[in-house]
Amino acid sequence: MAKLFPLVVLLLLTGCASRAYQRAKEADTVEAYRAFLREHPQDTLAEAVQVRIEELEFAEARKLHTVVAYKRFLESYPEAAQTRAASSLLEGLRFNAAKEANTAAGWRQFLADHPEGAQRDEAKRLLAEAERQELASTGDSKQLASFLRGAEDDPRRLEVEERLDTQSFVQARASGATKLFAYLRDFPAGRHREEAKVMLLSLELEGLLVSGLLEEVEARLKTSPLGPQLPNWSTRMVRARAEREARESREPLAQAVQAGYYLRDLGDLERALGAPDPLDRWEAAEELGQHVSVRALEPLLTAFRTARNPLIRLRALESLQSVLRALPREVAEYEVASRLESLRERASSAEVYLTIAALLDLTGQLELAATEYQRAFDAGAPDPVVLRRWVQLRQERRQPFSAAVAARQLALWSLGVAREEEVSAEGGVPLASARQLCAALENARFAADVISRVRQTATEFPEDLEGFGLLASDAVKLSEARLADAELLLRERNPHARLCRDRQVRERLDSAVKERTAAVEAVGSKLPKMAPLLWALVKDRDPVPEVRAVAAAKLSALEGRGN
């Protein structure tokens, strides 16, 4: 009896499987057949059941007759007998969709999906027709350039190149100096090169006029073969001479409305950038930012690029921002773009990468600037000016914790300077060391303030922020102590030595803003004939936005009265 038991079990199982198959067959649905396979995966009927599932699934795909349905079938049953038919039906649907849209992009996508399809040749023919139609009407320079990349032997190449040349110039002309320089670079034999150069010359001369350099403009017009092609420049020169006459008026009030009245001249400030005392140099850099002149840019860039003391470089960067914001937008763009063109040709050192980064940054091209800042950054010797700028950028982007992380790095730099600078009566106190400690203290205080404000508002990583705050506090305390020691020794040797806290230039500039504002308010009643021109000059060329706003309001009121 025991020997018969396995046979009995086998017969019972076979009977169960047969009944289960019969039920699935009667239902004849995918769900029923899948239930059978789950219960009897090794049954001799399993293969036939799988074939029936594929038949039903294909029938359902044909019933739906959509791209999604056929794709799902092919992905689920790549070895099914119906695969070829499903692929053909899918190709037909996609072909009809591409034909209805009839775009070059649609036909390219069809050929990418069905590179060996039955309708491949017809799709290629229709793609060529769509490309011809699109090329005949498109104003998209990128589309034209994309076509040319693979069209060396195409008979349409010359016509498309000509259209791309013209369209690129039209876009550059409407955009400004950056695109005009790019046009000259991208089209070395372009039809509109001379027009682009004339426009760039016009921007260059406008910058000189805004800066009051009329003699340089006249000399440039005489020597440039493009000068005669400049439109309306005789009228522009008449206006510029009238502006200069107003600027050079001996009327005290006419002088008092102008920023230059309160400043050292550009030559003196440029010489001061080479003074022995770094404090004199960073004050000169700060004051240069009040000169709204293209001639202030190069000395500031040089100071930013080459100075060793971070405060000189920081003040130079801030002044560059001030000058570029005060210049007319198109002039500022030209001054930056022309320098970028020159720098990119010799970009091979950290100094040059840093200058490129600053120029991009100051004109709002932050993504490009970030790349150049990264190329210039040395993790082993971090640049405090770059670190400080990173803090500011992350604050502007509302990334408080990232700003605090950068501020911590800045505090670490300050702490390192405070520990390493030698301060002793025996060895003497070099002036440069005392001024370096001044930079350490200013940056430590900046970092501590940023971290403190982040701790007040942020809920993320409170323990990390607490550690950042303690580090910044240590940097402030040590920098203060070491600076006090250094300046005490300086005063012992020279009682008239200037201290880090000296703010004479800053106070003079702040006082000048108040005096200028009062003069702008008074000029309407005391010099009524000159007032409109003086207000226009202040509105366009004062380095301080608040003073410009007062002048703009005066002009608006004058226009409102119908004058």
mmCIF file with all atom_site columns, C-alpha atoms in Angstrom, residues 65 114 207 267 285 287 297-298 328 436 454 459 483 493 503 507 556:
data_model
loop_
_atom_site.group_PDB
_atom_site.id
_atom_site.type_symbol
_atom_site.label_atom_id
_atom_site.label_alt_id
_atom_site.label_comp_id
_atom_site.label_asym_id
_atom_site.label_entity_id
_atom_site.label_seq_id
_atom_site.pdbx_PDB_ins_code
_atom_site.Cartn_x
_atom_site.Cartn_y
_atom_site.Cartn_z
_atom_site.occupancy
_atom_site.B_iso_or_equiv
_atom_site.pdbx_formal_charge
_atom_site.auth_seq_id
_atom_site.auth_comp_id
_atom_site.auth_asym_id
_atom_site.auth_atom_id
_atom_site.pdbx_PDB_model_num
ATOM 1  C CA . HIS A 1 65  ? -4.235 50.535  -30.904 1.00 0.00 ? 65  HIS A CA 1
ATOM 2  C CA . HIS A 1 114 ? 12.852 52.724  -36.136 1.00 0.00 ? 114 HIS A CA 1
ATOM 3  C CA . GLY A 1 207 ? 32.239 105.437 -22.513 1.00 0.00 ? 207 GLY A CA 1
ATOM 4  C CA . GLY A 1 267 ? 45.971 110.340 -11.355 1.00 0.00 ? 267 GLY A CA 1
ATOM 5  C CA . ALA A 1 285 ? 40.703 101.838 -4.084  1.00 0.00 ? 285 ALA A CA 1
ATOM 6  C CA . GLU A 1 287 ? 37.705 106.423 -3.379  1.00 0.00 ? 287 GLU A CA 1
ATOM 7  C CA . LEU A 1 297 ? 38.341 100.371 -14.207 1.00 0.00 ? 297 LEU A CA 1
ATOM 8  C CA . GLU A 1 298 ? 41.854 99.299  -15.165 1.00 0.00 ? 298 GLU A CA 1
ATOM 9  C CA . PRO A 1 328 ? 25.284 103.404 -18.635 1.00 0.00 ? 328 PRO A CA 1
ATOM 10 C CA . GLN A 1 436 ? 47.167 91.993  7.405   1.00 0.00 ? 436 GLN A CA 1
ATOM 11 C CA . VAL A 1 454 ? 21.943 82.367  10.278  1.00 0.00 ? 454 VAL A CA 1
ATOM 12 C CA . THR A 1 459 ? 16.523 75.380  11.953  1.00 0.00 ? 459 THR A CA 1
ATOM 13 C CA . LEU A 1 483 ? 46.005 93.797  16.096  1.00 0.00 ? 483 LEU A CA 1
ATOM 14 C CA . ARG A 1 493 ? 57.870 103.749 17.016  1.00 0.00 ? 493 ARG A CA 1
ATOM 15 C CA . ARG A 1 503 ? 37.892 106.115 8.668   1.00 0.00 ? 503 ARG A CA 1
ATOM 16 C CA . GLU A 1 507 ? 33.803 109.893 6.573   1.00 0.00 ? 507 GLU A CA 1
ATOM 17 C CA . SER A 1 556 ? 10.453 114.602 -13.199 1.00 0.00 ? 556 SER A CA 1
#
